[in-house]
Amino acid sequence: MPATRTGVDTVTALLATADALLTEGPDADGPLTPAGRARGAAYALRIALEAAVDATLTAEAAGLGAISMRAKLLCLRHYAGPALAHRVNALWNRLSEGCKYHHDEIGPRHAQVHAWQAAVGTLVAELAVARVGVAFPQQAGT
């Protein structure tokens, strides 16, 4: 699923959605089980991270809008530095695995998704800082 959502408001809304899913107690109304809320929060966190990567790469300006997220994560090394790109890639992979449903596996634990939530918040902030200093190759000579 390509990430086409960008913008600070989108990322903020997705982080708030993940927080709401994680903070609702077991007595919350609705069909979601605690495991379903944890998996839903993992989805929201992954999409928020994808949107932050898109914003950092400014996908439209760099011509990266149509490529997969895995390819964008490879490009992120150039635009945000190898250390930050490695951390984003590792977390995105963990979130992707946590989003998958396998009948013979237990989904992500509530505590694990809380840890991912903190990590996504940190990485989104670091990507926003990296975005300020980005100079794209086609703009370097102008």
XYZ file of N, CA, C and O in Angstrom, residues 69-117:
196
model
N 7.289 2.126 -0.570
C 7.850 2.632 0.682
C 9.238 2.042 0.926
O 10.120 2.736 1.422
N 9.459 0.804 0.557
C 10.798 0.214 0.723
C 11.841 1.003 -0.074
O 12.940 1.252 0.403
N 11.477 1.410 -1.287
C 12.400 2.208 -2.099
C 12.600 3.592 -1.482
O 13.712 4.126 -1.480
N 11.529 4.171 -0.944
C 11.648 5.474 -0.284
C 12.571 5.382 0.925
O 13.353 6.303 1.190
N 12.481 4.277 1.652
C 13.346 4.104 2.811
C 14.813 4.005 2.402
O 15.695 4.470 3.124
N 15.072 3.427 1.247
C 16.447 3.405 0.732
C 16.918 4.808 0.365
O 18.060 5.192 0.636
N 16.027 5.596 -0.251
C 16.373 6.979 -0.631
C 16.572 7.867 0.592
O 17.320 8.840 0.541
N 15.906 7.521 1.684
C 15.982 8.338 2.892
C 17.411 8.458 3.403
O 17.775 9.464 3.997
N 18.240 7.446 3.149
C 19.662 7.505 3.547
C 20.329 8.759 3.018
O 21.109 9.399 3.711
N 20.037 9.099 1.784
C 20.659 10.255 1.143
C 20.131 11.571 1.718
O 20.891 12.519 1.888
N 18.846 11.624 2.016
C 18.223 12.878 2.419
C 18.255 13.135 3.925
O 18.236 14.294 4.337
N 18.288 12.072 4.744
C 18.234 12.271 6.193
C 19.437 11.698 6.921
O 19.538 11.834 8.132
N 20.337 11.062 6.195
C 21.520 10.477 6.819
C 21.319 9.003 7.119
O 20.206 8.553 7.364
N 22.409 8.238 7.124
C 22.297 6.789 7.285
C 21.799 6.341 8.658
O 21.051 5.376 8.753
N 22.177 7.015 9.710
C 21.768 6.583 11.050
C 20.260 6.732 11.245
O 19.584 5.800 11.700
N 19.729 7.891 10.895
C 18.288 8.119 11.024
C 17.515 7.205 10.077
O 16.496 6.615 10.464
N 17.998 7.055 8.862
C 17.324 6.183 7.892
C 17.283 4.739 8.389
O 16.269 4.051 8.227
N 18.366 4.289 9.013
C 18.400 2.923 9.542
C 17.355 2.734 10.642
O 16.653 1.722 10.684
N 17.245 3.696 11.547
C 16.267 3.608 12.632
C 14.843 3.630 12.097
O 13.979 2.891 12.571
N 14.581 4.486 11.100
C 13.249 4.547 10.498
C 12.932 3.217 9.817
O 11.832 2.668 9.990
N 13.881 2.685 9.064
C 13.677 1.422 8.366
C 13.401 0.280 9.345
O 12.489 -0.525 9.134
N 14.169 0.198 10.406
C 13.988 -0.867 11.395
C 12.614 -0.777 12.049
O 11.921 -1.791 12.202
N 12.201 0.416 12.425
C 10.897 0.577 13.063
C 9.768 0.296 12.075
O 8.782 -0.345 12.426
N 9.906 0.755 10.842
C 8.879 0.493 9.840
C 8.711 -1.011 9.619
O 7.583 -1.506 9.520
N 9.820 -1.739 9.593
C 9.744 -3.198 9.443
C 9.038 -3.851 10.626
O 8.221 -4.754 10.445
N 9.334 -3.399 11.840
C 8.670 -3.958 13.025
C 7.183 -3.638 13.007
O 6.357 -4.492 13.325
N 6.834 -2.404 12.634
C 5.421 -2.040 12.554
C 4.703 -2.846 11.472
O 3.567 -3.295 11.675
N 5.350 -3.044 10.351
C 4.743 -3.830 9.273
C 4.467 -5.253 9.731
O 3.411 -5.818 9.434
N 5.400 -5.834 10.442
C 5.195 -7.186 10.959
C 4.075 -7.204 11.995
O 3.272 -8.131 12.034
N 4.004 -6.177 12.817
C 2.947 -6.095 13.823
C 1.562 -5.894 13.227
O 0.556 -6.246 13.838
N 1.504 -5.350 12.030
C 0.214 -5.124 11.367
C -0.348 -6.386 10.739
O -1.554 -6.488 10.508
N 0.498 -7.340 10.445
C 0.059 -8.557 9.758
C -0.674 -9.480 10.714
O -0.308 -9.614 11.878
N -1.687 -10.126 10.192
C -2.441 -11.094 10.982
C -2.078 -12.493 10.507
O -2.182 -12.803 9.324
N -1.615 -13.322 11.429
C -1.347 -14.727 11.158
C -2.134 -15.533 12.185
O -2.048 -15.260 13.377
N -2.884 -16.500 11.721
C -3.745 -17.243 12.634
C -2.982 -18.001 13.711
O -3.531 -18.318 14.760
N -1.729 -18.285 13.490
C -0.952 -19.042 14.465
C 0.001 -18.176 15.292
O 0.849 -18.698 15.996
N -0.136 -16.860 15.212
C 0.727 -15.965 15.978
C -0.111 -15.002 16.807
O -1.213 -14.620 16.417
N 0.440 -14.627 17.910
C -0.195 -13.615 18.741
C 0.210 -12.258 18.185
O 1.351 -12.048 17.798
N -0.723 -11.336 18.131
C -0.429 -9.995 17.612
C 0.476 -9.225 18.552
O 0.910 -9.727 19.598
N 0.756 -7.989 18.199
C 1.645 -7.181 19.055
C 1.015 -6.939 20.420
O -0.188 -6.726 20.534
N 1.833 -6.985 21.433
C 1.367 -6.719 22.788
C 1.126 -5.225 22.972
O 1.750 -4.393 22.308
N 0.245 -4.908 23.877
C -0.099 -3.521 24.174
C 1.144 -2.722 24.543
O 1.352 -1.601 24.058
N 1.988 -3.296 25.388
C 3.213 -2.606 25.813
C 4.160 -2.386 24.639
O 4.828 -1.338 24.554
N 4.213 -3.350 23.717
C 5.087 -3.208 22.553
C 4.611 -2.068 21.666
O 5.408 -1.269 21.178
N 3.299 -1.968 21.471
C 2.760 -0.895 20.627
C 2.983 0.460 21.297
O 3.269 1.453 20.624
N 2.904 0.512 22.628
C 3.232 1.762 23.347
C 4.684 2.167 23.093
O 4.977 3.348 22.893
N 5.586 1.198 23.109
C 6.998 1.492 22.827
C 7.158 1.984 21.399
O 7.907 2.935 21.132
N 6.459 1.356 20.449
C 6.505 1.806 19.057
C 5.951 3.221 18.932
O 6.461 4.021 18.161
N 4.908 3.512 19.713
C 4.305 4.848 19.675
C 5.328 5.910 20.081
O 5.455 6.950 19.421
